[in-house]
Short mmCIF file of C-alpha atoms in Angstrom, two decimals:
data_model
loop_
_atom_site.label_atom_id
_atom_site.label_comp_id
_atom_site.label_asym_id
_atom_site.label_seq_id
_atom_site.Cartn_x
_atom_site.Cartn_y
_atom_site.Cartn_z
CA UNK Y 1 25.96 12.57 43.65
CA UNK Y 2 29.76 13.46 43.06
CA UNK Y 3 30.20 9.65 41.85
CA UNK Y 4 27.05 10.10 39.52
CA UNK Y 5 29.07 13.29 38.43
CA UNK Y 6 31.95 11.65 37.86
CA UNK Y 7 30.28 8.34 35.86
CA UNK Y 8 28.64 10.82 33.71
CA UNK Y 9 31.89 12.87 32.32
CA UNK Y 10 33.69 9.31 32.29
CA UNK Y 11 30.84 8.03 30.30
CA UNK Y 12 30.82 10.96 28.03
CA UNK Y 13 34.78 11.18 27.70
CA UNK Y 14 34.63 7.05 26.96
CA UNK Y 15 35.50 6.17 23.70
CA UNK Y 16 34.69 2.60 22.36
CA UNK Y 17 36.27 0.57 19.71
CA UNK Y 18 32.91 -0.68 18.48
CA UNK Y 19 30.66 1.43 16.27
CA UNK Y 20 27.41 3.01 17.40
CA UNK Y 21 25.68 0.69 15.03
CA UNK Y 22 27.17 -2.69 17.00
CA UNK Y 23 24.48 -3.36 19.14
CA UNK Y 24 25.49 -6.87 20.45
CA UNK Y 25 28.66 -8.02 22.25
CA UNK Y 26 28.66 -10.87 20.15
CA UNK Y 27 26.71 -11.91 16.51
CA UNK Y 28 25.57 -15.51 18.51
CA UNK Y 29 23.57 -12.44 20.50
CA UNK Y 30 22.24 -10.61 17.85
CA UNK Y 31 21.16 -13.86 16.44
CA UNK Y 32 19.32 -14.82 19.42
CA UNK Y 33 17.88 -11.67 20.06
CA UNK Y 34 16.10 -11.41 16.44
CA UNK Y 35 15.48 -15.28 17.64
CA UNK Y 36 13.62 -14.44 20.67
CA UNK Y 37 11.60 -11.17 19.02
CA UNK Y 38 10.52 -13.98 16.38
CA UNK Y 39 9.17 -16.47 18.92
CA UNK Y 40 7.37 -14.41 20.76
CA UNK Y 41 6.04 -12.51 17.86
CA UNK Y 42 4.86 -16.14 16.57
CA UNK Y 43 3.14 -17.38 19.52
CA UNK Y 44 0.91 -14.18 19.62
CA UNK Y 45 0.36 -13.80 15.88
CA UNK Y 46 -0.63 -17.58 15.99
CA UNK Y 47 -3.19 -17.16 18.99
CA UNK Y 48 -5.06 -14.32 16.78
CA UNK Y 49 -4.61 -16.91 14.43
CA UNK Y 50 -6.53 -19.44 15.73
CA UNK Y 51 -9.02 -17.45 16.73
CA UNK Y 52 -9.81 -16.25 13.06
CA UNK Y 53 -9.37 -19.19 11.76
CA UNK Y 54 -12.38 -20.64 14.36
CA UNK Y 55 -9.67 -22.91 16.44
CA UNK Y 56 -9.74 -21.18 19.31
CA UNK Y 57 -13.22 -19.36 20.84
CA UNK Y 58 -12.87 -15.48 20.02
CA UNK Y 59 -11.71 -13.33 23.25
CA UNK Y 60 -11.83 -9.55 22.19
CA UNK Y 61 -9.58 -8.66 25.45
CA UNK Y 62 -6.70 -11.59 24.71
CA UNK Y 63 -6.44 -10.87 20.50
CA UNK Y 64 -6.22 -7.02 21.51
CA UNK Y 65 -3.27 -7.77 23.71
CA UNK Y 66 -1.88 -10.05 21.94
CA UNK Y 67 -2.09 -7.94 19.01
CA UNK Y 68 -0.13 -5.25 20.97
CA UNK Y 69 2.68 -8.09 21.33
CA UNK Y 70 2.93 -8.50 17.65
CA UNK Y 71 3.25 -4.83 17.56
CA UNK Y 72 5.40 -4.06 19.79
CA UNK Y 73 8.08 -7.03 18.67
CA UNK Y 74 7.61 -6.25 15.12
CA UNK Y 75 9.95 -3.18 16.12
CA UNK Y 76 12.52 -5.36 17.32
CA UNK Y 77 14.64 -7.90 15.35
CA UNK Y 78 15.85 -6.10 12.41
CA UNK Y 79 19.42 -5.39 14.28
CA UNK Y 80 19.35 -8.34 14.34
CA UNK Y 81 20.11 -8.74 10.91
CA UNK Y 82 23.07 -7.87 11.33
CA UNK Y 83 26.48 -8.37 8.39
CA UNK Y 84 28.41 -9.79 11.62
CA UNK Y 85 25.71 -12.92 11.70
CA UNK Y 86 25.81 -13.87 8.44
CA UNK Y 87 29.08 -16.69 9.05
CA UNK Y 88 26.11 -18.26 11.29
CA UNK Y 89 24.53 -20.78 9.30
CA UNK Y 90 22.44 -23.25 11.58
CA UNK Y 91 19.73 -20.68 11.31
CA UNK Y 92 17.05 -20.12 8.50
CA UNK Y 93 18.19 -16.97 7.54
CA UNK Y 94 18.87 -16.43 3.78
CA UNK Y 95 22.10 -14.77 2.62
CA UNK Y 96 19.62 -12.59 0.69
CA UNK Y 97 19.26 -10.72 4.12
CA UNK Y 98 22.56 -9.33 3.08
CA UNK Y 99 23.27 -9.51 -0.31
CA UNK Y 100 19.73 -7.63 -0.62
CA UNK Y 101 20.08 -5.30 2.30
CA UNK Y 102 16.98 -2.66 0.82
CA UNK Y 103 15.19 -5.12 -0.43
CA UNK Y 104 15.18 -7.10 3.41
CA UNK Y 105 14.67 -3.54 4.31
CA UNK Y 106 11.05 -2.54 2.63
CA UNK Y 107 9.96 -6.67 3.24
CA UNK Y 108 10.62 -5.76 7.22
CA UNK Y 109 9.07 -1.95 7.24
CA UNK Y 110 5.60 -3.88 5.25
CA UNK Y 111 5.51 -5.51 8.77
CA UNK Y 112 6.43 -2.64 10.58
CA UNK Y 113 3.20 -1.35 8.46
CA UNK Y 114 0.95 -4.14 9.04
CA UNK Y 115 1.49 -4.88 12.66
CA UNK Y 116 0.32 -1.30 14.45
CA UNK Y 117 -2.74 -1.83 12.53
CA UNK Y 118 -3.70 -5.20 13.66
CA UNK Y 119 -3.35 -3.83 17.54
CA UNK Y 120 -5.50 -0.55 15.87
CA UNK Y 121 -8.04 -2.72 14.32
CA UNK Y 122 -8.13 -5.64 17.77
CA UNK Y 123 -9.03 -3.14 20.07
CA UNK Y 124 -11.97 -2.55 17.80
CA UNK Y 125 -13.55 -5.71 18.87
CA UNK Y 126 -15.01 -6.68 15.69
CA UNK Y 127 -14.01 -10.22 14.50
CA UNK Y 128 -14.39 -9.51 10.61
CA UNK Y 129 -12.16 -6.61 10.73
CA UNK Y 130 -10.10 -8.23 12.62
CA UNK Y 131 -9.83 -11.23 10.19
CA UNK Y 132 -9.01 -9.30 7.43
CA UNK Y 133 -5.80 -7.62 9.04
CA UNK Y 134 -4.78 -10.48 10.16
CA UNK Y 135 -4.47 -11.41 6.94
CA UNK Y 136 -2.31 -8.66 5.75
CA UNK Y 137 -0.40 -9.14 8.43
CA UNK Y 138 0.10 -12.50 7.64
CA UNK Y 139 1.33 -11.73 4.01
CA UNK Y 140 3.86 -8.88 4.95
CA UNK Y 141 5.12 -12.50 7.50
CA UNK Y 142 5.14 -14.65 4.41
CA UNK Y 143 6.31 -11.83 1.77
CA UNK Y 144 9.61 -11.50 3.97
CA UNK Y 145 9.71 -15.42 4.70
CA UNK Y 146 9.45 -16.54 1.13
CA UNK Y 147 12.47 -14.55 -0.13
CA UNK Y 148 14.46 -14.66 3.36
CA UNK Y 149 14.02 -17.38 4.91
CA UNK Y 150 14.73 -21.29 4.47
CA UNK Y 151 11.55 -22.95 4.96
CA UNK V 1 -17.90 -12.41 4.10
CA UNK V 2 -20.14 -15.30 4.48
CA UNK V 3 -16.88 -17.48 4.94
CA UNK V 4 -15.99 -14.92 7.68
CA UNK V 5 -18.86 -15.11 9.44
CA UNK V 6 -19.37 -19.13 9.68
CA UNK V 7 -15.80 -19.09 10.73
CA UNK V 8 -17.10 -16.98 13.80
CA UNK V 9 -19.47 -19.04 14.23
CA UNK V 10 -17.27 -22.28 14.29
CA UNK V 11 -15.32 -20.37 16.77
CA UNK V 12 -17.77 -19.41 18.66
CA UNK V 13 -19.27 -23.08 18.92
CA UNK V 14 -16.01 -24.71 19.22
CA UNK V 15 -15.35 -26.65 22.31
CA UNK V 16 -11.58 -27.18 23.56
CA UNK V 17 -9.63 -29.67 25.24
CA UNK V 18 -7.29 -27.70 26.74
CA UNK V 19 -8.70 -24.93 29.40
CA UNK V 20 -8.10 -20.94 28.78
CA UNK V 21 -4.92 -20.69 31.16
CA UNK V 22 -2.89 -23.23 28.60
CA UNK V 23 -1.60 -20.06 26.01
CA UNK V 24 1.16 -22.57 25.19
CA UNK V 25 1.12 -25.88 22.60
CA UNK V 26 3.43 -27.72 25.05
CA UNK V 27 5.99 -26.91 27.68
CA UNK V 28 8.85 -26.30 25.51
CA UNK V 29 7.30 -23.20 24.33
CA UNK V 30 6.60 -22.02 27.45
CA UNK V 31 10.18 -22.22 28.40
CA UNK V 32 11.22 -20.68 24.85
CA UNK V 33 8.78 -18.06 25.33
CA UNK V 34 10.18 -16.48 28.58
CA UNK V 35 13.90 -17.27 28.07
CA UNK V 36 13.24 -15.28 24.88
CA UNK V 37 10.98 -12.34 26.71
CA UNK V 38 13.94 -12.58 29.54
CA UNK V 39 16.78 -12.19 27.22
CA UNK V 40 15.68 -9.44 25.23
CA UNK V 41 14.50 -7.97 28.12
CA UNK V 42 18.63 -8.40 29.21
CA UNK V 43 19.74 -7.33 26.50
CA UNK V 44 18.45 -3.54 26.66
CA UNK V 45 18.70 -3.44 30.46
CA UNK V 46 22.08 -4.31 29.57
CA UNK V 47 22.86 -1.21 27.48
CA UNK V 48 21.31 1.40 30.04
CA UNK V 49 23.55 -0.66 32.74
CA UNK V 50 26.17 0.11 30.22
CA UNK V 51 25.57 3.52 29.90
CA UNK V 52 24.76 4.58 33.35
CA UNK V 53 28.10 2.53 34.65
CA UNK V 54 30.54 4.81 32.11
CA UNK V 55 30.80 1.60 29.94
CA UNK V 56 29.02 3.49 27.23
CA UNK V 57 28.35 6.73 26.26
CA UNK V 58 24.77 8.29 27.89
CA UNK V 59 22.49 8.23 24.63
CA UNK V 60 19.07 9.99 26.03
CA UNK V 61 17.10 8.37 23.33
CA UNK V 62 18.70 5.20 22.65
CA UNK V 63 17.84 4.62 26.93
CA UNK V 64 14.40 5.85 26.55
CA UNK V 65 13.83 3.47 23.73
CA UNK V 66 15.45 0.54 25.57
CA UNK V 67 13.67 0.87 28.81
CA UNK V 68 10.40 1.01 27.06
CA UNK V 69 11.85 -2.83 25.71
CA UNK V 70 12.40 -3.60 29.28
CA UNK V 71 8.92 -1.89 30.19
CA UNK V 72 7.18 -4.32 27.54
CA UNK V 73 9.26 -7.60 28.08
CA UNK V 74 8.75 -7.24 32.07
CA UNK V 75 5.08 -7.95 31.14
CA UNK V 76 5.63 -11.01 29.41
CA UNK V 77 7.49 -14.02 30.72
CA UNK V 78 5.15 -15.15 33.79
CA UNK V 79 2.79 -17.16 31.92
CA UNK V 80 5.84 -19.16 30.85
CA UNK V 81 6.13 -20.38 34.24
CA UNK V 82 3.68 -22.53 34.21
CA UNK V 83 3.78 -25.69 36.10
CA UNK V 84 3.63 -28.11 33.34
CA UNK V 85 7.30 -26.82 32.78
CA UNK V 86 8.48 -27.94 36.12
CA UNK V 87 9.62 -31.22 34.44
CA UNK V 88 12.26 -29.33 31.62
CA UNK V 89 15.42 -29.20 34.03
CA UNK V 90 17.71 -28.06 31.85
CA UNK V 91 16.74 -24.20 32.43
CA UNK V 92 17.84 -22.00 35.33
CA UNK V 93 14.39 -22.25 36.76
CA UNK V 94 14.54 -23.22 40.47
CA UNK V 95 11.81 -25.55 41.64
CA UNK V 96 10.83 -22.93 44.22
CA UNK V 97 8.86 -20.62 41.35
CA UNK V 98 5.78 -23.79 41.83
CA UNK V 99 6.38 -24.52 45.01
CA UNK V 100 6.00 -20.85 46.45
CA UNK V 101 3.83 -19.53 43.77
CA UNK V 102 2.92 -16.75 45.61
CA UNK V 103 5.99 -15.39 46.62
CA UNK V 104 7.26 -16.01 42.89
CA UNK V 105 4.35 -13.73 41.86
CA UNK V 106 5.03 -11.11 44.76
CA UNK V 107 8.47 -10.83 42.95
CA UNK V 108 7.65 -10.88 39.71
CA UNK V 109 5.41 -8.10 40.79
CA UNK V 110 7.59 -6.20 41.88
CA UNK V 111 9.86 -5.84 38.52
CA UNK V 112 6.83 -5.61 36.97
CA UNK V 113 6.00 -2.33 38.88
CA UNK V 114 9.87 -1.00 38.62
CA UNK V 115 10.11 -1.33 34.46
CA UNK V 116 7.40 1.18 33.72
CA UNK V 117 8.98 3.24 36.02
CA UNK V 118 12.19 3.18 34.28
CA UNK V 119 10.48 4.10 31.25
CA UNK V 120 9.08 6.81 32.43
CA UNK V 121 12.14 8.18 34.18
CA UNK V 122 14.58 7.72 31.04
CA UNK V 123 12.13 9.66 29.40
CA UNK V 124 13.21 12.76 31.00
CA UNK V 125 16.74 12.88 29.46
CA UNK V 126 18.57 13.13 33.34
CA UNK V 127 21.18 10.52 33.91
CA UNK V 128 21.16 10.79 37.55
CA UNK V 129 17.56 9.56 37.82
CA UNK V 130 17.77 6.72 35.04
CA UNK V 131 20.77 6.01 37.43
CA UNK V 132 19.14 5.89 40.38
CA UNK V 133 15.79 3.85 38.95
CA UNK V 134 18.08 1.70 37.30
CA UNK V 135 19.58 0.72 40.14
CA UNK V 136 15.61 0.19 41.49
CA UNK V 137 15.14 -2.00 38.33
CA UNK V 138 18.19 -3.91 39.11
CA UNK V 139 16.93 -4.92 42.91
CA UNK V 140 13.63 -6.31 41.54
CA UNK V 141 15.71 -8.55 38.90
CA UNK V 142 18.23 -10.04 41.53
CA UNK V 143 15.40 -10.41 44.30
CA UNK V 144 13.82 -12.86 41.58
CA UNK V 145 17.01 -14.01 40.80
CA UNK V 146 18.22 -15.07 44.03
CA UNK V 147 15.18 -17.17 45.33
CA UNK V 148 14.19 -18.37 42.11
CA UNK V 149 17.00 -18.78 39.53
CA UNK V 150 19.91 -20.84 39.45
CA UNK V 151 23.22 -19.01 38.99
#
């Protein structure tokens, strides 16, 4: 436990040359991480998709979960967004992310709105409902996308 | 909501050509989908590693709210490895995760029941127990890692 001890007041007593807010080692990583969040977010909005849309046969149990995906990764790419990325251009980000940081700000917290409702409203089990938020949803996606995003 | 309700009807009618188990459109996603589950999940394992090695400063909540990343991600990847991948070489994926499903799942299992755990313990704000169940966390990854991932 004496080592624990130690790591503790070393790790306290560190001081770092990056700021708090630097959350990647490197922009590629920050780029890839909002990357990833994206994805996965996309693969689960889509599958509630298709099953609103009359694609796929409606399973309560798999749009509730995947619901909870959408969710949960909706929390996760804004840091993303980071100033350090924005000399990275073989993505589809806009420079608007930057040169319209509150603006980029209230298009992400509309999703951050939208999403813990549609995992509220899947577990309900009720395919209208469900329909509708998913549709909201899908606007607070394309309200960000249309300003931020190359198509 | 008549619209709504011949769409569930459509869905509910509508016969597919691919069976339940395929979540993915083709292969590539698969393999996009867990590399991207994986390296977020990296990512904030990475900054507890960081702060309970003295590499960064102990942050209670920042570690609570990463661990409950690497809770979620631990969930996700598995269904990405499925064996209609096992022609995309150029991942780290060994062969061995569809030829010993079983003892791919048994290990996969086992992070799986170490990430909540995590969560739970860096909860509790006490650095020598996120230590210690870090260091749990970490096992389950390179037991994976070893037998089923290419360095």
């Amino acid at each position: 436990m004496k080592v624990v001890a130690s790591l503790a007041l070393a790790a306290a007593a560190v001081t770092l040359a990056a700021p708090a807010s630097a959350q990647f080692a490197k922009p590629e990583d920050a780029v890839k991480y909002r990357q990833s969040a994206m994805f996965i977010m996309g693969q689960h909005f889509g599958r509630i998709g298709a099953m609103v849309n009359g694609k796929a046969p409606y399973d309560a149990a798999a749009a509730a979960a995947s619901a909870e995906v959408v969710a949960d990764m909706a929390k996760l790419p804004w840091p993303g967004f980071h100033p350090s990325t924005d000399k990275i251009t073989q993505t589809k980000a806009k420079p608007e992310i930057y040169a319209e940081p509150a603006k980029f700000k209230e298009a992400s917290e509309k999703l951050q709105a939208e999403a813990p409702k549609l995992a509220t409203v899947a577990k309900a089990n009720n395919l209208d409902t469900l329909k509708a938020q998913f549709g909201e949803t899908a606007k607070a996606c394309k309200g960000c996308h249309d300003n931020f995003r190359n198509q």
